[in-house]
Short mmCIF file of C-alpha atoms in Angstrom, two decimals:
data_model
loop_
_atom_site.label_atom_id
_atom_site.label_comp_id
_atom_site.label_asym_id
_atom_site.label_seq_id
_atom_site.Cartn_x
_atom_site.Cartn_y
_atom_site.Cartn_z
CA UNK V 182 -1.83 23.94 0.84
CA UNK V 183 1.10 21.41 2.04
CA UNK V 184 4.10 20.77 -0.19
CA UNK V 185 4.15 16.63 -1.02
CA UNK V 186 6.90 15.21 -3.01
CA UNK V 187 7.03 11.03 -3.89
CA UNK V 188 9.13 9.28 -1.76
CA UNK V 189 10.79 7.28 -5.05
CA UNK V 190 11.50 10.61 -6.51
CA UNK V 191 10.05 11.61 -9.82
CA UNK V 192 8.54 9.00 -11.86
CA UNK V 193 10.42 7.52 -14.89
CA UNK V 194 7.81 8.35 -17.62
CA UNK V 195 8.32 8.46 -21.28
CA UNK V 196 5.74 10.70 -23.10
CA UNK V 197 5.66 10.16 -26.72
CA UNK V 198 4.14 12.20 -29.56
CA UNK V 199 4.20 10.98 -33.48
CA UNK V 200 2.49 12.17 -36.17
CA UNK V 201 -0.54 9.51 -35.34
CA UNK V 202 -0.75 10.66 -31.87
CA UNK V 203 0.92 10.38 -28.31
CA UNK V 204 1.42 7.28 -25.91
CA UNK V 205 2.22 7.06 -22.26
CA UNK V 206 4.67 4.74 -21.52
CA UNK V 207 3.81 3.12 -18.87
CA UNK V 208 -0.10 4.01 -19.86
CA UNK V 209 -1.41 6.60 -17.64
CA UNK V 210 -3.66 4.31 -15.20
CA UNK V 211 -0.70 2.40 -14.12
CA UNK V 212 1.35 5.64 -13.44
CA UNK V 213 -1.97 6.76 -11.14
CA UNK V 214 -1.79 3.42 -9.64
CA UNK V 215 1.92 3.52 -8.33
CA UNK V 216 1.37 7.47 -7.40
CA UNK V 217 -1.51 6.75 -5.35
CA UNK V 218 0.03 3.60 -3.71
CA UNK V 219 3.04 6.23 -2.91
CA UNK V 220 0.84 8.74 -1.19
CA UNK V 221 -0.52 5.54 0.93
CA UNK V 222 2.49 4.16 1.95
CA UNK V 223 4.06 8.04 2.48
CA UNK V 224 6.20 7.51 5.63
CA UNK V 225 4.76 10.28 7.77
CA UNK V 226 1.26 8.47 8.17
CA UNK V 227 1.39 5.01 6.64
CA UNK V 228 1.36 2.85 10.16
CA UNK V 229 -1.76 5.16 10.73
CA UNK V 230 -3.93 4.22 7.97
CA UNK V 231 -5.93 1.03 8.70
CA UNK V 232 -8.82 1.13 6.76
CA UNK V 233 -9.02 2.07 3.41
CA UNK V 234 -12.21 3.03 1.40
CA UNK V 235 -11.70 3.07 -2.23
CA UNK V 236 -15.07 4.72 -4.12
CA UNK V 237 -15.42 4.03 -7.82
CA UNK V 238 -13.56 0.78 -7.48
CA UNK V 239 -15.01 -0.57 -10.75
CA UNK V 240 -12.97 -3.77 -12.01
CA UNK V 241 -11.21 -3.61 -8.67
CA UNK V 242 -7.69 -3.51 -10.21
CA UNK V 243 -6.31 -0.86 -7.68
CA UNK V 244 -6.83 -3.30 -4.67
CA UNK V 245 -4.42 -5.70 -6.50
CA UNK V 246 -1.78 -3.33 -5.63
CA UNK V 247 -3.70 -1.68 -2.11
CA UNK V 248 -3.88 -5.19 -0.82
CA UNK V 249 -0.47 -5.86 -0.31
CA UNK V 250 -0.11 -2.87 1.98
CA UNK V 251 0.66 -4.32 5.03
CA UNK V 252 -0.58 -1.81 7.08
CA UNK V 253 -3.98 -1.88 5.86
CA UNK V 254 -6.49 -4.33 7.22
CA UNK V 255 -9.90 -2.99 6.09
CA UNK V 256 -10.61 -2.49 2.79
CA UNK V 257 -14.12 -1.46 1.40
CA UNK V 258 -15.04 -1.00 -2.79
CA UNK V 259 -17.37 0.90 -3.53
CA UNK V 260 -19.43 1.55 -6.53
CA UNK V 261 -22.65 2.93 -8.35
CA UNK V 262 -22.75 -0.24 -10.88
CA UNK V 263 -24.37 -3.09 -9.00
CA UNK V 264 -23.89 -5.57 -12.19
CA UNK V 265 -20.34 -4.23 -12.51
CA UNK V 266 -19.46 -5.23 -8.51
CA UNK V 267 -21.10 -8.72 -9.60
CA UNK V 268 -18.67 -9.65 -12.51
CA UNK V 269 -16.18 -8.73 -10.67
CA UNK V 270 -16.64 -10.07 -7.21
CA UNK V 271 -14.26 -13.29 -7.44
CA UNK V 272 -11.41 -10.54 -8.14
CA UNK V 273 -11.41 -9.89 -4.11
CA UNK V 274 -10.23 -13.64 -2.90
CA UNK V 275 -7.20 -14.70 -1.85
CA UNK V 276 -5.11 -16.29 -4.10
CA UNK V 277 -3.22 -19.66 -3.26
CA UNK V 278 0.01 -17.79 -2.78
CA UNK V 279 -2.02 -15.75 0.27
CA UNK V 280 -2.29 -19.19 1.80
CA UNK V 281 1.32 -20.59 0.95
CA UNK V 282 2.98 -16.74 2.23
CA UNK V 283 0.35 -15.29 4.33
CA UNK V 284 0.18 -11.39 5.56
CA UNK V 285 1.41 -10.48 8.51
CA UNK V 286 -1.72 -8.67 9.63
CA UNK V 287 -5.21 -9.49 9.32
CA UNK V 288 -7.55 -7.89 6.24
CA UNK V 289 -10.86 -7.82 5.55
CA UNK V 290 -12.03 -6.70 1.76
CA UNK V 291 -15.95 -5.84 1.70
CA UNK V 292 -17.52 -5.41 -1.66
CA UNK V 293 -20.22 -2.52 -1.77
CA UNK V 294 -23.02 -1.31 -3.29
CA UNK V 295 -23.81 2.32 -3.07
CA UNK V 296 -22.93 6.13 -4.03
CA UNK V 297 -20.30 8.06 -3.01
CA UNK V 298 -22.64 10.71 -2.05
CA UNK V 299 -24.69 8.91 0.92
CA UNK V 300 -23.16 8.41 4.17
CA UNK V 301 -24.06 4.55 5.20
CA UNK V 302 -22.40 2.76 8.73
CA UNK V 303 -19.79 1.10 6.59
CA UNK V 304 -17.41 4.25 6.08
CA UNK V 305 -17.29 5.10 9.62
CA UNK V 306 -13.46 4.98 11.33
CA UNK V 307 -12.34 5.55 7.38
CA UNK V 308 -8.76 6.51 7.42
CA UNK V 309 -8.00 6.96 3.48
CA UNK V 310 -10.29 7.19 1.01
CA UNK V 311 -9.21 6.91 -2.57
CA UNK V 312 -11.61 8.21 -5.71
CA UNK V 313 -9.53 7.73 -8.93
CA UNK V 314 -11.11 9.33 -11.81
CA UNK V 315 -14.70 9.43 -10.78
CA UNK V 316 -15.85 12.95 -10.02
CA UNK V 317 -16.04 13.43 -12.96
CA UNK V 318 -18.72 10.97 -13.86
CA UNK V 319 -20.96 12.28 -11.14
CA UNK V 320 -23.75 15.01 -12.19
CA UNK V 321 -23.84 18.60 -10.17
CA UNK V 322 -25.99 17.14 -6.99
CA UNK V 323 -23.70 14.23 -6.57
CA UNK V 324 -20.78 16.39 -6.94
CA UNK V 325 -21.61 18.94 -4.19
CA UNK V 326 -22.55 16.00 -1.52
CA UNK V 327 -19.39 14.41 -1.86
CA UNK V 328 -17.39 16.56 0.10
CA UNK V 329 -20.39 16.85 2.70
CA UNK V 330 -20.15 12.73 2.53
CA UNK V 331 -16.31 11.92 2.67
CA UNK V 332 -14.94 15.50 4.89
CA UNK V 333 -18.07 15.90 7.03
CA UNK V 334 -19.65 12.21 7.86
CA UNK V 335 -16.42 10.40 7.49
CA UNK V 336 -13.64 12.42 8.47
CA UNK V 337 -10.79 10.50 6.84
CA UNK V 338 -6.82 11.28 7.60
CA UNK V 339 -6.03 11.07 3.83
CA UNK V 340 -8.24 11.51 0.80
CA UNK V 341 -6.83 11.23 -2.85
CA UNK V 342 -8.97 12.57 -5.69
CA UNK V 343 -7.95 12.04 -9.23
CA UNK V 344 -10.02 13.92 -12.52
CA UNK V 345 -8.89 14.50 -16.09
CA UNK V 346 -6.67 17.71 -16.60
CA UNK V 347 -8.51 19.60 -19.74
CA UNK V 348 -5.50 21.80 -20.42
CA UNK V 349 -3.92 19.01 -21.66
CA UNK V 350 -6.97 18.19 -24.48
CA UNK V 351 -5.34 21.08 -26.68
CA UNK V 352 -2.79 17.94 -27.30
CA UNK V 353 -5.25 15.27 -27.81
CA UNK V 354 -7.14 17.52 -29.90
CA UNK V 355 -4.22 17.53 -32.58
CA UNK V 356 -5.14 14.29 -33.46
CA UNK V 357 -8.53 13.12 -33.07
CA UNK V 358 -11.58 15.33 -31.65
CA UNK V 359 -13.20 14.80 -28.81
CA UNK V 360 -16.65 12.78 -28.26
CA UNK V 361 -20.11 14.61 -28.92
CA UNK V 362 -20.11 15.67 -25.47
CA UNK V 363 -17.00 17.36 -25.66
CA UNK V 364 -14.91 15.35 -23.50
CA UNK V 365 -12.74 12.60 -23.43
CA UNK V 366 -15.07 9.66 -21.93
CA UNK V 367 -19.07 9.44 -23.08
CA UNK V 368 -20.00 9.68 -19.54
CA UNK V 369 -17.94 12.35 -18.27
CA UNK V 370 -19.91 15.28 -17.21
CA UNK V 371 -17.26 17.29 -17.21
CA UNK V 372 -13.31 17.93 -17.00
CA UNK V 373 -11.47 20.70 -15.30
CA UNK V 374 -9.07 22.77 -16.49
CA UNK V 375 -6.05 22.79 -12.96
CA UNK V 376 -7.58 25.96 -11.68
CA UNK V 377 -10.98 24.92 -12.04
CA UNK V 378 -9.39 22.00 -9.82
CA UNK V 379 -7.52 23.68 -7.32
CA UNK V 380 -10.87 26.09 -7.00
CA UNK V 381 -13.08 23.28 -5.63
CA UNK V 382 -10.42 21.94 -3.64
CA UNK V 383 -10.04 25.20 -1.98
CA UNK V 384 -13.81 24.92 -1.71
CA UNK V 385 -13.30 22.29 0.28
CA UNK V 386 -10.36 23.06 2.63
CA UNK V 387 -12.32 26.72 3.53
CA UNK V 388 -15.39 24.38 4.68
CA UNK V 389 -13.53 21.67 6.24
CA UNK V 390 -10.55 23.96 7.65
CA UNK V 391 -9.25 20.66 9.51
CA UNK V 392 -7.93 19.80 5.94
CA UNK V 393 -4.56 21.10 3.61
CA UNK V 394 -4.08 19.75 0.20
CA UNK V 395 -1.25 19.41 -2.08
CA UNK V 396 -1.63 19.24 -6.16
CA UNK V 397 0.24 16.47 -8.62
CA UNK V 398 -0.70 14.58 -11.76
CA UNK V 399 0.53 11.91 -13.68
CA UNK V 400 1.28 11.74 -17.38
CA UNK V 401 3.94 13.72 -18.28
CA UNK V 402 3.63 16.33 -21.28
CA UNK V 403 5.53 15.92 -24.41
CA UNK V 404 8.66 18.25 -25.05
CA UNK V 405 7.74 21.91 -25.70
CA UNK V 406 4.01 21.60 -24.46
CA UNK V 407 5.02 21.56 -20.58
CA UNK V 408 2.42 24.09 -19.72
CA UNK V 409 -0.50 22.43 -20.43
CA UNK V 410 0.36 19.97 -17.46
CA UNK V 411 0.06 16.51 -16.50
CA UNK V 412 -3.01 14.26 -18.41
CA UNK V 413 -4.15 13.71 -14.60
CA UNK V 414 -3.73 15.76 -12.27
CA UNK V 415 -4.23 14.68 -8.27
CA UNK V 416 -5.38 16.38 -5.35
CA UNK V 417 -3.75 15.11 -1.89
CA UNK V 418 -6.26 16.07 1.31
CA UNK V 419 -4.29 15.36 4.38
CA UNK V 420 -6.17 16.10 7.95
CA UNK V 421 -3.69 18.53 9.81
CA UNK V 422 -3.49 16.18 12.72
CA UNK V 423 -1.67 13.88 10.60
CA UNK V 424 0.80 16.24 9.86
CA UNK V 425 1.27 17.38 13.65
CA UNK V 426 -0.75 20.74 13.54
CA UNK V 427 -3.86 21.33 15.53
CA UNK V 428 -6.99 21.02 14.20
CA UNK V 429 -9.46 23.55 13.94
CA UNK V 430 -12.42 21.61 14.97
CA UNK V 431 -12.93 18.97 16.92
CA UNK V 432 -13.92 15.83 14.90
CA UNK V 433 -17.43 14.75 15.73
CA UNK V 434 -16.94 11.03 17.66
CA UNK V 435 -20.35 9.82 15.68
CA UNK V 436 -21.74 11.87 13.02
CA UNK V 437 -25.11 11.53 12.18
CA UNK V 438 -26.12 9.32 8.69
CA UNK V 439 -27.75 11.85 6.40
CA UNK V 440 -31.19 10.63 6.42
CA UNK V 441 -31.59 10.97 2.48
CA UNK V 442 -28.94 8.70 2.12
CA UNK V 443 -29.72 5.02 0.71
CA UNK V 444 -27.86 2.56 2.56
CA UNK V 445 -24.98 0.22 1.50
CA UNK V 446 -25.65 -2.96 0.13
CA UNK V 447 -23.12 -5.62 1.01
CA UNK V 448 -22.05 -7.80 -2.04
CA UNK V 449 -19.14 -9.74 -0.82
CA UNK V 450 -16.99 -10.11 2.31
CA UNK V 451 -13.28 -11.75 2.73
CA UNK V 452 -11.08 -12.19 5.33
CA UNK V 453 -7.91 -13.02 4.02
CA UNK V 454 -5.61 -15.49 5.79
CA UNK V 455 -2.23 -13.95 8.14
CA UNK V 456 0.11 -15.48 10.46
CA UNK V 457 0.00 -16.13 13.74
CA UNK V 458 2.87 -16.25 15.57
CA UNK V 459 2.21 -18.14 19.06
CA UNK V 460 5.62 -18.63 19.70
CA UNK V 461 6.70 -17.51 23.19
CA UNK V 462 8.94 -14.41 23.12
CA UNK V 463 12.03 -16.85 24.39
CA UNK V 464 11.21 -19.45 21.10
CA UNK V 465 11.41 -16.24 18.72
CA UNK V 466 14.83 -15.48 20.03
CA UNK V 467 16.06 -18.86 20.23
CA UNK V 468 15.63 -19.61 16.49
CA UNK V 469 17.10 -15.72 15.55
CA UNK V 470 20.13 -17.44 17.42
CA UNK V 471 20.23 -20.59 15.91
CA UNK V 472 20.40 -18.64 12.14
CA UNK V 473 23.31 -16.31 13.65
CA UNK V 474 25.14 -19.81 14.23
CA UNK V 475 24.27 -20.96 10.82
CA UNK V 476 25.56 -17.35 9.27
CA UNK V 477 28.54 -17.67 11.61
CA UNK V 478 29.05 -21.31 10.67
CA UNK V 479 29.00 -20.13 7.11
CA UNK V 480 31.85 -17.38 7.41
CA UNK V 481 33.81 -19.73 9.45
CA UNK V 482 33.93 -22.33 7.16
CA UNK V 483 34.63 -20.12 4.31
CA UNK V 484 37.46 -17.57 5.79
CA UNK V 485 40.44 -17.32 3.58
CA UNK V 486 42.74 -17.46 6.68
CA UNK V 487 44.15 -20.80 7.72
CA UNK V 488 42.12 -22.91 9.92
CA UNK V 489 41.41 -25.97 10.38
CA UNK V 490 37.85 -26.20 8.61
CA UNK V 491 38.26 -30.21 9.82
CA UNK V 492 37.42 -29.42 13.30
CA UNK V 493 34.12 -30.03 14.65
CA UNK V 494 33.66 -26.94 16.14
CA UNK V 495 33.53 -23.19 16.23
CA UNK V 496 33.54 -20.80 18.63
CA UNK V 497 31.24 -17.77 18.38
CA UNK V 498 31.72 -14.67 21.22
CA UNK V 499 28.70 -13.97 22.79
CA UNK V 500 29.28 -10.54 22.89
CA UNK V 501 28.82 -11.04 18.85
CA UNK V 502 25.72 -13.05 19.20
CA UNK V 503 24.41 -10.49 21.42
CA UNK V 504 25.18 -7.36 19.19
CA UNK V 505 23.54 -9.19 16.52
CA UNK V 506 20.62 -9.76 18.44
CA UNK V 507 19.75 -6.73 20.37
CA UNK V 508 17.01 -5.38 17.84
CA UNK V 509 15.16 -8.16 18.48
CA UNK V 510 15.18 -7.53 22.35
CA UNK V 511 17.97 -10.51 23.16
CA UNK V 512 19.78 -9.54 26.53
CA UNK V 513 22.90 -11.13 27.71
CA UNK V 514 21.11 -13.23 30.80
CA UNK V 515 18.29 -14.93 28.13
CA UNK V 516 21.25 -15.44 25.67
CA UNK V 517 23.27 -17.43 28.16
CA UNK V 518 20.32 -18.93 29.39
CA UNK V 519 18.99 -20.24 25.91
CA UNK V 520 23.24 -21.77 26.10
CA UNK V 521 22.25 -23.69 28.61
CA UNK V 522 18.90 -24.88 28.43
CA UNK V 523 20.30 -26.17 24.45
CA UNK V 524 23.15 -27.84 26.11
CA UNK V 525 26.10 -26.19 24.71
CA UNK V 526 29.66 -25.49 25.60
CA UNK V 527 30.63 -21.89 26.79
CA UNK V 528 34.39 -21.24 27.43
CA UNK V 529 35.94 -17.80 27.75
CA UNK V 530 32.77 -15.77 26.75
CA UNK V 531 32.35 -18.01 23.41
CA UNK V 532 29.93 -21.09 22.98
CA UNK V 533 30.61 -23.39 21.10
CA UNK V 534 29.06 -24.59 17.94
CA UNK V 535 28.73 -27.78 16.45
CA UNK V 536 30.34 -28.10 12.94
CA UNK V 537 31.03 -31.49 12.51
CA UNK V 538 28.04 -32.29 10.27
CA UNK V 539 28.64 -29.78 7.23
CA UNK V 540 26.60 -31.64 4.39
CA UNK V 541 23.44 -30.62 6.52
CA UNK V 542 24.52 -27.23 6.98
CA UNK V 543 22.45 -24.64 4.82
CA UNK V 544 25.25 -22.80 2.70
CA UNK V 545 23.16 -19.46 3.06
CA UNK V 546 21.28 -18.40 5.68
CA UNK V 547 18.15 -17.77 3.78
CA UNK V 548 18.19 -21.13 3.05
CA UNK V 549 17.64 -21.85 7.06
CA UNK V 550 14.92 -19.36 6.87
CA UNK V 551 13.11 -21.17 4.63
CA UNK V 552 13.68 -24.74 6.16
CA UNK V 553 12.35 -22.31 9.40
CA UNK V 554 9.24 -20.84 7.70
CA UNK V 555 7.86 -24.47 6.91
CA UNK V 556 8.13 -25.21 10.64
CA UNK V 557 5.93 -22.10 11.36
CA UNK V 558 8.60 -19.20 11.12
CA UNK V 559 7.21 -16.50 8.99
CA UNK V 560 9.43 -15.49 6.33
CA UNK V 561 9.22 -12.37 4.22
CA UNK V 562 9.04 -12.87 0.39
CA UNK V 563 8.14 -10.87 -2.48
CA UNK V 564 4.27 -12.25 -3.45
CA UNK V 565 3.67 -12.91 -7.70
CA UNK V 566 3.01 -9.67 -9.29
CA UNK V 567 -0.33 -9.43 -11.52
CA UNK V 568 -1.08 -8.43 -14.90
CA UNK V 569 -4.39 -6.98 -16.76
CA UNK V 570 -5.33 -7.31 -20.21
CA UNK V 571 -7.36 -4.61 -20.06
CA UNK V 572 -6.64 -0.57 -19.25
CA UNK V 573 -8.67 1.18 -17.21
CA UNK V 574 -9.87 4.70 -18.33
CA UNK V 575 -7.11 7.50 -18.83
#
């Protein structure tokens, strides 16, 4: 096992129990959601996960939040429930604010139909695979090819399993019973207690040795019932490569499709739109310098000390404009070359700015990024975030 901690720190949870039963605030799902999008975007391998295969994808409401993963530019959904994929398949496309602000990477989403159990071409070069709640709806012969499918044939860097935590149904139990069949969900087959958990996932790790995990959950227990543990509980498989350890066995460069297997059957396929930045390396620098002047500009202009703010120019030192500039691979010679190709004034290691015109000066200089973004500069922004009026499973 590996020790993995959340990279926000412990979720902000309130777990409430009344005499009618207990709530999650926010409701379980979501709190799986935002743990599993932390394990993705875990700094140690994010930039190394490209392709993402989610299985059990259902209503698709996890890629709302996996999509906007920079990083990631291959997603495939995958599910059982062929008439399921169907209503859902318009959930996939871009919206209009994926045209307006596009990604800066490319991503393709592919909508599939098949079983987690059978290998198919379309989860080869997996790096992540995500399964939220769905082992348990799988019978006993599904169950035992899935780690033959996902640790075997696919040989992902990350896997995330998620399952129901039956300690915790001694709480549930309080105040309703369960179904007929004993668990939470009709279709469950079944629901492990943690150590019926952490047995298969040792299972696992002693067959695939290339593989560590590390246990969590979501849904925090109510006050004075802390050992039953969370309502989900989460198993993190992490290849040891990823973590900088050598691997036991060599991965196999193309594993063989089990021949058993039925095939994947393609239901939709996106490509969503991203910039392209075909500015030379010389044009991105010159327009990082022309928003230092504007930011310079700005402080000029509004410095409490007494200056003429009248004049019709400022002086900025280059060796300013150049510290400013250096992450962005400026050097001195381009600097002063970019001066003179634009025409402007250089005295005594300052050039000179023009100021005269202040009304069509941008007061901030995110203001000039966004006059730049509309002339093809691509500007970071925060996209709209999504609601659903509907809760997945807990």
């Amino acid at each position: 096992m590996f020790s993995h901690k959340f990279s926000c720190g412990d979720f902000q949870t309130l777990t409430k129990m009344t005499e009618t039963g207990i709530t999650f605030d926010p409701p379980v799902y979501e709190q799986r959601y935002c743990a599993t999008i932390q394990i993705l975007e875990d700094a140690r391998w994010t930039d190394q996960i490209s392709k993402v295969v989610e299985f059990g994808c259902a209503e698709m409401r996890f890629f709302q939040l996996m999509r906007r993963i920079e990083t990631i530019e291959h997603i495939g959904l995958v599910d059982i429930d062929e008439p399921l994929l169907m209503r859902n398949v318009t959930s996939v496309n871009p919206l209009v604010s994926d045209y307006i602000r596009r990604r800066v990477s490319p991503l393709n989403v592919q909508i599939l139909h098949g079983s987690v159990a059978d290998s198919s071409e379309e989860l080869r070069d997996t790096d992540a695979v995500v399964a939220l709640e769905l082992i348990e709806h799988v019978y006993d012969d599904v169950l035992a090819k899935i780690p033959v499918n996902i640790f075997g044939f696919m040989q992902p860097k990350l896997v995330v399993f998620s399952t129901p935590n039956s300690d915790f149904n001694v709480i549930f139990t309080r105040f309703n019973p369960l179904l007929p069949n004993g668990f939470r969900h009709e279709d469950h087959k079944f629901e492990w207690t943690r150590e019926e958990f952490k047995n298969w996932c040792l299972g696992i790790v002693e067959k695939y040795p290339n593989y560590m995990f590390s246990l969590t959950g979501v849904g925090n227990p109510p006050k004075e019932y802390e050992s039953v543990g969370h309502v989900s509980q989460i198993a993190i498989f992490v290849r040891k490569d990823l973590l900088e350890m050598q691997l036991v066995n060599p991965l196999v460069s193309k594993p063989n499709i089990d021949k058993e297997s039925t095939p994947y059957k393609l239901i939709h396929s996106v490509e969503y739109p991203f910039y392209v930045d075909t500015r030379t390396e010389k044009e991105k620098i010159w327009t990082e310098v022309q928003i230092e002047f504007q930011r310079f500009k700005r402080h000029f202009n509004s410095c409490e000390v007494e200056v003429d703010t009248c004049q019709d120019t400022c002086s900025m030192p280059i060796a300013v404009l150049l510290d400013r500039l250096e992450h962005v691979g400026a050097t001195k010679e381009l600097i002063e070359e970019l001066i003179q190709e634009n025409n402007l004034k250089v005295e005594n290691e300052c050039v000179f700015i023009d100021n005269s015109d202040q009304e069509s000066d941008w007061s901030d200089p995110y203001e000039l990024s966004d006059r730049l973004s509309q002339e093809g500069v691509l500007v970071d922004q925060e996209r709209e975030e999504e609601c659903w009026d509907q809760s997945p499973e807990s």
